[in-house]
mmCIF file of C-alpha atoms and ligand atoms in Angstrom:
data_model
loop_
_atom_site.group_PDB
_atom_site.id
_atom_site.type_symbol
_atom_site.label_atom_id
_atom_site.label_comp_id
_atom_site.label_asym_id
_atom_site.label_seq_id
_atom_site.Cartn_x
_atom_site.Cartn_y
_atom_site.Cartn_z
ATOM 1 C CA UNK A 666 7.830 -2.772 -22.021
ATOM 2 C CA UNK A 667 9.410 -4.163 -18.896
ATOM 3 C CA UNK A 668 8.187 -7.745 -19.516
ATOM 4 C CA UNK A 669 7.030 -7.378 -15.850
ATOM 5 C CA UNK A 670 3.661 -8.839 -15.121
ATOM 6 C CA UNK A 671 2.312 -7.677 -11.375
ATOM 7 C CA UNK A 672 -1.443 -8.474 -9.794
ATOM 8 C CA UNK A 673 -2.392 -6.125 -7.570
ATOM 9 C CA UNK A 674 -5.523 -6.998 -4.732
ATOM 10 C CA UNK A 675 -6.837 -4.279 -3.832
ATOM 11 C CA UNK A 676 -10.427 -2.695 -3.373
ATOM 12 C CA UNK A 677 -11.703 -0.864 -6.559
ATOM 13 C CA UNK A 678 -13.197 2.570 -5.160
ATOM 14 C CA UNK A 679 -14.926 3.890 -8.188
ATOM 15 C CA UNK A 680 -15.186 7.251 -7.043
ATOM 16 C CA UNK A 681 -12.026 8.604 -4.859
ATOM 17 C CA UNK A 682 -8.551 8.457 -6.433
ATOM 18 C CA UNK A 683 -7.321 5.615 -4.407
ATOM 19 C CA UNK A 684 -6.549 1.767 -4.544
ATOM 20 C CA UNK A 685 -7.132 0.425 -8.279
ATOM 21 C CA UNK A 686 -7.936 3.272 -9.569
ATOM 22 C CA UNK A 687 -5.056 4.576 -8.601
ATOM 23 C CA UNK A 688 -2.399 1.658 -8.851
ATOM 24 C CA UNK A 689 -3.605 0.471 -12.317
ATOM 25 C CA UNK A 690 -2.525 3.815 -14.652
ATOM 26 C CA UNK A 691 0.274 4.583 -12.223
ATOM 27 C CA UNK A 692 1.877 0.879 -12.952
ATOM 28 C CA UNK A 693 0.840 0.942 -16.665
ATOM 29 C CA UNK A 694 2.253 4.067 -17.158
ATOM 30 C CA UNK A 695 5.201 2.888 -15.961
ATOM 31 C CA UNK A 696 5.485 -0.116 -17.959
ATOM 32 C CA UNK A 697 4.495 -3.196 -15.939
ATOM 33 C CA UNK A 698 1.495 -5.299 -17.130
ATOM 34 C CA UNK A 699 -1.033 -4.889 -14.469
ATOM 35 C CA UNK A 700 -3.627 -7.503 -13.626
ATOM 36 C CA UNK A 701 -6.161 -6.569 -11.086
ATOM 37 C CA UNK A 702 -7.829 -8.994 -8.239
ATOM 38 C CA UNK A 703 -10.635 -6.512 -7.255
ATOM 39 C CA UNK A 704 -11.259 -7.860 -3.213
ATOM 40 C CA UNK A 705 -14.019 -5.206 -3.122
ATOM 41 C CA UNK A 706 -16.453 -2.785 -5.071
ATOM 42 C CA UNK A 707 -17.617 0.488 -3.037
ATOM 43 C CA UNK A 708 -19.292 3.774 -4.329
ATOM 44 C CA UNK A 709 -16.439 5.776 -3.230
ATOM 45 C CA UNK A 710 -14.068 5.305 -0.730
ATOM 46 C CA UNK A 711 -14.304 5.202 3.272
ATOM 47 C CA UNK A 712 -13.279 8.699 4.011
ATOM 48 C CA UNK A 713 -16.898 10.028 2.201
ATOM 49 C CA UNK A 714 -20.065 10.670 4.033
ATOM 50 C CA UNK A 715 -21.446 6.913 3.201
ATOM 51 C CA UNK A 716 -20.647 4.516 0.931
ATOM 52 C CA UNK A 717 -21.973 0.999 -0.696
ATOM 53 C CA UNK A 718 -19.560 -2.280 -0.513
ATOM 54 C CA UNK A 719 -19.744 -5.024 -2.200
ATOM 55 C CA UNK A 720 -17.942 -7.731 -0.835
ATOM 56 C CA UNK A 721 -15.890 -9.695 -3.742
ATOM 57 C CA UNK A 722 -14.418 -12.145 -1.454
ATOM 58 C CA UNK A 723 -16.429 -15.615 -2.648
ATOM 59 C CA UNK A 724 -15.804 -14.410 -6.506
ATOM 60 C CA UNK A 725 -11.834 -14.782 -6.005
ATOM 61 C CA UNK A 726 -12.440 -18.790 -6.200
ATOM 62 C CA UNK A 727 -14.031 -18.744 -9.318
ATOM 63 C CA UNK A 728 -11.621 -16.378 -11.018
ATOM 64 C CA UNK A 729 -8.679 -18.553 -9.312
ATOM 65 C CA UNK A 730 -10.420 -21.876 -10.750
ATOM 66 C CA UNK A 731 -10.405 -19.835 -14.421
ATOM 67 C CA UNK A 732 -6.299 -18.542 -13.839
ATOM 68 C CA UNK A 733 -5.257 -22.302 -12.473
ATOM 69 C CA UNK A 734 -6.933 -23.303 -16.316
ATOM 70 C CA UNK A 735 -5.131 -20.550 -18.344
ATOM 71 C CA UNK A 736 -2.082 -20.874 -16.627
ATOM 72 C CA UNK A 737 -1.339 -17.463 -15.562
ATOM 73 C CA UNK A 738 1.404 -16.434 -13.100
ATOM 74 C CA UNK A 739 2.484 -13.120 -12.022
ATOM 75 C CA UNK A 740 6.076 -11.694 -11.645
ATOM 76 C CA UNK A 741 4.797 -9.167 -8.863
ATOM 77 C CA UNK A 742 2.136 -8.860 -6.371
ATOM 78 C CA UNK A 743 0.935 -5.323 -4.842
ATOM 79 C CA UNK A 744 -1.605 -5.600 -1.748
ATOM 80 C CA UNK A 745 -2.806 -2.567 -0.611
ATOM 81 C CA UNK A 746 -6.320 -2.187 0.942
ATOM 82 C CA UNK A 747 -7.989 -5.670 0.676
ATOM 83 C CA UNK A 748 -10.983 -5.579 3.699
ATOM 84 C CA UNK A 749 -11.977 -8.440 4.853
ATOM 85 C CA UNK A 750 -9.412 -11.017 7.037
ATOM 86 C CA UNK A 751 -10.695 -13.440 5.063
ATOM 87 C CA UNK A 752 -8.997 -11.964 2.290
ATOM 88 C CA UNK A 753 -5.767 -12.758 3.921
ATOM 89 C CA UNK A 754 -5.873 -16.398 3.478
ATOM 90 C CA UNK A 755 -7.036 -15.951 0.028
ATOM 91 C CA UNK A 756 -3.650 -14.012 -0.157
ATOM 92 C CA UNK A 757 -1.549 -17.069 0.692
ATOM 93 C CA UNK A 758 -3.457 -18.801 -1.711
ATOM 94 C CA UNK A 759 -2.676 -16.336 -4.418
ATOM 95 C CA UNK A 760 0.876 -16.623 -4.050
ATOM 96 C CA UNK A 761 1.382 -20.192 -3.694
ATOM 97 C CA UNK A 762 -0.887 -20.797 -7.053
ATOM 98 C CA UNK A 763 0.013 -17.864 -9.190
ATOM 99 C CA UNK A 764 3.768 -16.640 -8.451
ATOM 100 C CA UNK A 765 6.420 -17.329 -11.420
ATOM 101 C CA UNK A 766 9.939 -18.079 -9.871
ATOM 102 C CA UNK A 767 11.230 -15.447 -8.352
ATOM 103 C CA UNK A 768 7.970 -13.109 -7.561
ATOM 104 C CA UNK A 769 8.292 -10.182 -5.121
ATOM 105 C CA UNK A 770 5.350 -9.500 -2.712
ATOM 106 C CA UNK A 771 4.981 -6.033 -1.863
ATOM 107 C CA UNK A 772 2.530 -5.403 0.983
ATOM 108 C CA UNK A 773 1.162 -1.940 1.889
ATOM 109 C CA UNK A 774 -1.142 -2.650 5.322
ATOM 110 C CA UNK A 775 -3.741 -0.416 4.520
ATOM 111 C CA UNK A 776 -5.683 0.049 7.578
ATOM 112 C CA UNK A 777 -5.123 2.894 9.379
ATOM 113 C CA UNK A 778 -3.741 6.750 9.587
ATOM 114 C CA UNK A 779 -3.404 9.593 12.478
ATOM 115 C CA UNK A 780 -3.592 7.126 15.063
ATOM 116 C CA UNK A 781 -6.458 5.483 14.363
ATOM 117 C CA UNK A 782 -8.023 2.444 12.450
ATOM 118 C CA UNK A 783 -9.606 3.411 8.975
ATOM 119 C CA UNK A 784 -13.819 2.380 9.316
ATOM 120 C CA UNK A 785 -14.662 -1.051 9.023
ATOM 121 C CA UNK A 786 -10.985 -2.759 10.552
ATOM 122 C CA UNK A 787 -10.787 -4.245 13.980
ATOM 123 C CA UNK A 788 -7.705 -6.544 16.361
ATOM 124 C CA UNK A 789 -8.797 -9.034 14.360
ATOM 125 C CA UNK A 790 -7.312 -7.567 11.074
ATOM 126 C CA UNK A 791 -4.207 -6.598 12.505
ATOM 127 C CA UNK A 792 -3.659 -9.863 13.456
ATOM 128 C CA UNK A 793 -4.496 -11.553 10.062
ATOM 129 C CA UNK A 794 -2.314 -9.188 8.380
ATOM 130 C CA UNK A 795 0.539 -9.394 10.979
ATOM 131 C CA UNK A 796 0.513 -13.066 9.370
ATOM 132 C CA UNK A 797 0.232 -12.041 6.059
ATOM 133 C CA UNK A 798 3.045 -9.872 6.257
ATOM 134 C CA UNK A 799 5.709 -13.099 6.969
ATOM 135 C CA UNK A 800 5.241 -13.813 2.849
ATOM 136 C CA UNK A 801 6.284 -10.207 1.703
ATOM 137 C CA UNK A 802 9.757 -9.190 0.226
ATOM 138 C CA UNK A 803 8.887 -5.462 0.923
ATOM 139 C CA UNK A 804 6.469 -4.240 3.603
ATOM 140 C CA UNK A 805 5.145 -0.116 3.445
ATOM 141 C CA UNK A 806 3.158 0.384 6.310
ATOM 142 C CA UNK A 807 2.786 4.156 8.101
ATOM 143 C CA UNK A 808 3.207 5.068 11.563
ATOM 144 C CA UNK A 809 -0.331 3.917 12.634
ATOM 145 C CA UNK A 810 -0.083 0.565 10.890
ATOM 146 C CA UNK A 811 3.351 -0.064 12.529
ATOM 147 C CA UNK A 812 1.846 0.574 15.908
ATOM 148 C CA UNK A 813 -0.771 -1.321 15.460
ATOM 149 C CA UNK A 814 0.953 -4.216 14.179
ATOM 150 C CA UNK A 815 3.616 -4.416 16.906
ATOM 151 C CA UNK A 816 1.095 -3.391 19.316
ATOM 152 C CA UNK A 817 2.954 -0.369 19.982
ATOM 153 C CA UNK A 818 0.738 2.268 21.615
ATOM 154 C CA UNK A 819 0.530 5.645 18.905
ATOM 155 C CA UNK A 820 1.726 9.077 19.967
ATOM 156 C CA UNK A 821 1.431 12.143 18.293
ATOM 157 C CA UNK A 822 4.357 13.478 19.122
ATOM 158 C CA UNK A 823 6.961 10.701 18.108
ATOM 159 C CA UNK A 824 10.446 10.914 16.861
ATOM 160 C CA UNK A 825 12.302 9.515 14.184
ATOM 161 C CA UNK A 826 13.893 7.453 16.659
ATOM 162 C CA UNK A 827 10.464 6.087 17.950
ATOM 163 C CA UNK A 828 10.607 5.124 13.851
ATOM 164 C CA UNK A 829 13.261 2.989 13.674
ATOM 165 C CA UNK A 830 11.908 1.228 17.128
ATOM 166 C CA UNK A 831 8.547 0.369 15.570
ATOM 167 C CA UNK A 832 11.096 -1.072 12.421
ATOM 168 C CA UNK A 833 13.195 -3.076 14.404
ATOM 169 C CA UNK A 834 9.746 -4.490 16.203
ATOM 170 C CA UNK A 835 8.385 -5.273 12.578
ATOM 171 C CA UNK A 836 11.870 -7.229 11.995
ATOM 172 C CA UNK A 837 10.572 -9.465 14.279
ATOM 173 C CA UNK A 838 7.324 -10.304 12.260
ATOM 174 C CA UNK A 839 8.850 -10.628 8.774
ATOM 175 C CA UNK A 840 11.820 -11.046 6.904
ATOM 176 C CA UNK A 841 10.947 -8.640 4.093
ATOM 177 C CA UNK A 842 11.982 -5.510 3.545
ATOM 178 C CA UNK A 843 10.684 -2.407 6.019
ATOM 179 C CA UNK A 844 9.693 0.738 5.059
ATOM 180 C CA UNK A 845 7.698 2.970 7.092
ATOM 181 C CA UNK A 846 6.283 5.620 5.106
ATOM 182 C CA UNK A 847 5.165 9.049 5.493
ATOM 183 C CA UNK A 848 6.696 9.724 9.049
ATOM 184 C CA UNK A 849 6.153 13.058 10.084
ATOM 185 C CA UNK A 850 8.528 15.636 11.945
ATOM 186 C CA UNK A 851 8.071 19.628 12.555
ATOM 187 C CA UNK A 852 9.100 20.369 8.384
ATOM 188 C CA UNK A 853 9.602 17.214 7.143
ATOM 189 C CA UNK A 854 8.452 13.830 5.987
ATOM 190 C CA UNK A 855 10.065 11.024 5.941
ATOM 191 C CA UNK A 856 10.782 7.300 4.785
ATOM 192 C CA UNK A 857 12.405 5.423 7.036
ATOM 193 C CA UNK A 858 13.985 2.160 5.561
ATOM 194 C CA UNK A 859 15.141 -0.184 8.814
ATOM 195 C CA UNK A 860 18.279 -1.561 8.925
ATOM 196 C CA UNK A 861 19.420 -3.502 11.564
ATOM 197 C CA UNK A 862 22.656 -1.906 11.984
ATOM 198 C CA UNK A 863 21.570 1.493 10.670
ATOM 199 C CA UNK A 864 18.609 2.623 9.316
ATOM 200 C CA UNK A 865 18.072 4.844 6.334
ATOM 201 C CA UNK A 866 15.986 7.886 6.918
ATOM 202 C CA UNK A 867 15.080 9.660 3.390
ATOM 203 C CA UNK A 868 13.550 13.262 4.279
ATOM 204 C CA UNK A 869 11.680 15.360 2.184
ATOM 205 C CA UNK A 870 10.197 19.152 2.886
ATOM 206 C CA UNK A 871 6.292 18.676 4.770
ATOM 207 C CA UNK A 872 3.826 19.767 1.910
ATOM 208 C CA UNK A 873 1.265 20.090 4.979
ATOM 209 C CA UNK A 874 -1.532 18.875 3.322
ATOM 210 C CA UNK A 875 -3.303 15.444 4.367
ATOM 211 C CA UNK A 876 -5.220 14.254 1.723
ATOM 212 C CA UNK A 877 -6.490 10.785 0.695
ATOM 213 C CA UNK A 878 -4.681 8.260 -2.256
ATOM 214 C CA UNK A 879 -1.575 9.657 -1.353
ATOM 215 C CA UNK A 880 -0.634 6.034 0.484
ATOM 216 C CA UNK A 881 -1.670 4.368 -2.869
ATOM 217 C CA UNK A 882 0.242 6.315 -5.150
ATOM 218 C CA UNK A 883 3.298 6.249 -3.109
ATOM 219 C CA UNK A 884 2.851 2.211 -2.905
ATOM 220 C CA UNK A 885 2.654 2.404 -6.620
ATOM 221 C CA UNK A 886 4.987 4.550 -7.720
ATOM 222 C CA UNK A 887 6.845 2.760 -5.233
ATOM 223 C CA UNK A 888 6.729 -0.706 -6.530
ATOM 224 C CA UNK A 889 6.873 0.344 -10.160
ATOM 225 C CA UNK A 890 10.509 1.789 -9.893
ATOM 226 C CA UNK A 891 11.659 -1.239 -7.802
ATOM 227 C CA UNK A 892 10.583 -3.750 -10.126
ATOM 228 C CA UNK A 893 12.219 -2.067 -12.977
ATOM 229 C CA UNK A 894 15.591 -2.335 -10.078
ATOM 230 C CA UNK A 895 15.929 0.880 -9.060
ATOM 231 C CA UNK A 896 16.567 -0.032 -5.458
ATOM 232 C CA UNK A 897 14.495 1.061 -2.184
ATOM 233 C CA UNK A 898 16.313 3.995 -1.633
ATOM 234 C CA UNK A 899 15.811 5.666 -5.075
ATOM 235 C CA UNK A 900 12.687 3.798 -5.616
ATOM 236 C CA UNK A 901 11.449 5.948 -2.216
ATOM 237 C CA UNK A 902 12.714 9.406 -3.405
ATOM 238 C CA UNK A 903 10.905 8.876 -6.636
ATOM 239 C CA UNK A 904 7.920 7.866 -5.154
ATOM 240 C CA UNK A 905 7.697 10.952 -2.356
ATOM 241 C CA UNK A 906 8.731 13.358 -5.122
ATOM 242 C CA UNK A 907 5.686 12.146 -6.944
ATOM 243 C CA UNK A 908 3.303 12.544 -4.121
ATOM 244 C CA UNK A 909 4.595 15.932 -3.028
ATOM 245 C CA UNK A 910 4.037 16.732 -7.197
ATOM 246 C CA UNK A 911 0.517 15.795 -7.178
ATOM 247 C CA UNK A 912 -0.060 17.256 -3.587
ATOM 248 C CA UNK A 913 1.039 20.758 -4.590
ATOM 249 C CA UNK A 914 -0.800 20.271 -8.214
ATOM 250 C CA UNK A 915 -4.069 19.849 -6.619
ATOM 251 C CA UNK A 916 -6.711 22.779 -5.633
ATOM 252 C CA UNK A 917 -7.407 23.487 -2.233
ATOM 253 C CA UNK A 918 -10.763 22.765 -2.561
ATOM 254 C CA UNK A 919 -10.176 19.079 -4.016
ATOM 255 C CA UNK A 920 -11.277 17.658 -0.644
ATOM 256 C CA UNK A 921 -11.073 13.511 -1.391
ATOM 257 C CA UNK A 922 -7.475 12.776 -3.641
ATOM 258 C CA UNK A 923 -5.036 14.442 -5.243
ATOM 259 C CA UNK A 924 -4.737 15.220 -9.026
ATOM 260 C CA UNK A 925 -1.978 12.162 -9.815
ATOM 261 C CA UNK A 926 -3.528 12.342 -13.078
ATOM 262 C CA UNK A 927 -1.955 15.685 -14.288
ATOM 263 C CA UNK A 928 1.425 14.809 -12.829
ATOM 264 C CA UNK A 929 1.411 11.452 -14.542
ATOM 265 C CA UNK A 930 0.532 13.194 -17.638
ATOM 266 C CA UNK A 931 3.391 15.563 -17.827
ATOM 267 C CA UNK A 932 5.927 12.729 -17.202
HETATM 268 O O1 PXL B 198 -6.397 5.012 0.386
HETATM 269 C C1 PXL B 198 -6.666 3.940 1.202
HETATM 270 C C2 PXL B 198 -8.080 3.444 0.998
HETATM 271 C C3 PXL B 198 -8.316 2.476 0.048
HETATM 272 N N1 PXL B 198 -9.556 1.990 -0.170
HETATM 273 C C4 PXL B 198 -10.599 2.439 0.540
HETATM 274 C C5 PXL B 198 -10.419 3.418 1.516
HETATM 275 C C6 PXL B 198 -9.125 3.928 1.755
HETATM 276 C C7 PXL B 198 -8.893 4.944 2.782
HETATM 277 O O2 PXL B 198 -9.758 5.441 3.417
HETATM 278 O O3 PXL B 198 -11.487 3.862 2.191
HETATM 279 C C8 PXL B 198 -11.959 1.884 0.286
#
């Protein structure tokens, strides 16, 4: 065991191979002791037909009142889709109760892809989670959620150089580390890690598939390798070698995830 204990806030999707049901046997399998702050219970995720969503917001003071009394603290926190802006203050509240000296906040935006705002997420939660973002150590947002959150306007056609703009624009909000993820050129996909002076740009071959979770288990695979100190740069190829794994491992015809679960079982 890694002795590492991480929360991650995140919606709990019970049908859909993303969020918690994707961060919690990604992180266990990789050793870290993973608590869970549910923010949210749906059917299945956004991306189906319809779905049911039970809003867990009001619940987070009672189980905060219960932590405060059994003295828990985390080493780690991993935020990835939480819903509501409300849930942003609740956020700041997390951290300031529950961190043990030295905790890393990893944020992954989670509110938009291709341009466009996932259903449900309006200005207003950009702009709560533009101020969330000042408390993390490591920020993972895509192209679309760095637009949006430097009010940058989206184009299809951008550059790797249009990239490491949107980074140095997201220096400007927070003094964590940036990584955008899954930027997209004619055969590749990339990371792009900003730097200041220079910017790191991991590539990886296109598997041209888009297909839901695959944000989640990047975040998690992600965070997982970089609490155990394997740096952002290695901590990203591991994490884009993983997805690319699961992408390739799962049928055509698998419509809403990928199959992480037979990739993580022949680790
Ligand atoms: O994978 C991101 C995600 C997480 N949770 C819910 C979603 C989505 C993406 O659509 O709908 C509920």
């Amino acid at each position: 065991m890694s002795d590492i204990r991480l929360l991650t806030m995140q919606d709990l999707s019970c049908v859909g191979q993303c969020s918690l049901t994707v961060a919690l046997p990604i992180l266990s399998a990789n050793g870290i002791e993973t608590c869970v702050l549910p923010t949210a219970i749906l059917s299945n995720h956004t991306m189906f037909e319809s779905w049911s969503y039970l809003d867990l917001t009001n619940e987070t003071q009672n189980i905060f009142r219960h932590w405060k009394n059994n003295n828990f603290k985390f080493d780690a926190f991993l935020l990835g889709y939480l819903g509501k802006p409300e849930l942003m203050q609740i956020a700041k509240e997390c951290f300031a109760a529950f961190s043990s000296d030295g905790a890393q906040v990893i944020i992954d935006p989670v509110f938009g892809d291709n341009g466009k705002l996932y259903p449900g997420f309006d200005a207003n939660y950009v702009n709560e989670m533009r101020k969330l973002l000042k408390h993390a150590d490591v920020i993972l947002p895509n192209v679309t959620e760095a637009c949006f959150l430097t009010d940058t306007e989206y184009r299809p056609d951008y550059d790797i150089s249009f990239v490491e703009i949107l980074g140095e624009k997201l220096s400007e909000i927070t003094n964590g580390k940036i990584i955008i993820t899954g930027a997209l050129s004619e055969k590749d996909i990339a990371e792009v890690i900003y730097n200041k002076n220079k910017s790191e740009v991991i590539t990886h071959k296109l598997i041209p598939q888009s297909k839901h979770g695959t944000g989640d288990i990047f975040a998690s695979v992600f965070t997982a390798n970089y609490l155990l100190g394997k740096g952002e740069r290695n901590s990203c190829e591991t994490a884009a070698k993983f997805v690319a794994d699961c992408l390739l491992s799962t049928d055509k015809d698998h419509f809403y995830g990928v199959d992480f679960e037979r990739v993580l079982k022949s680790r």
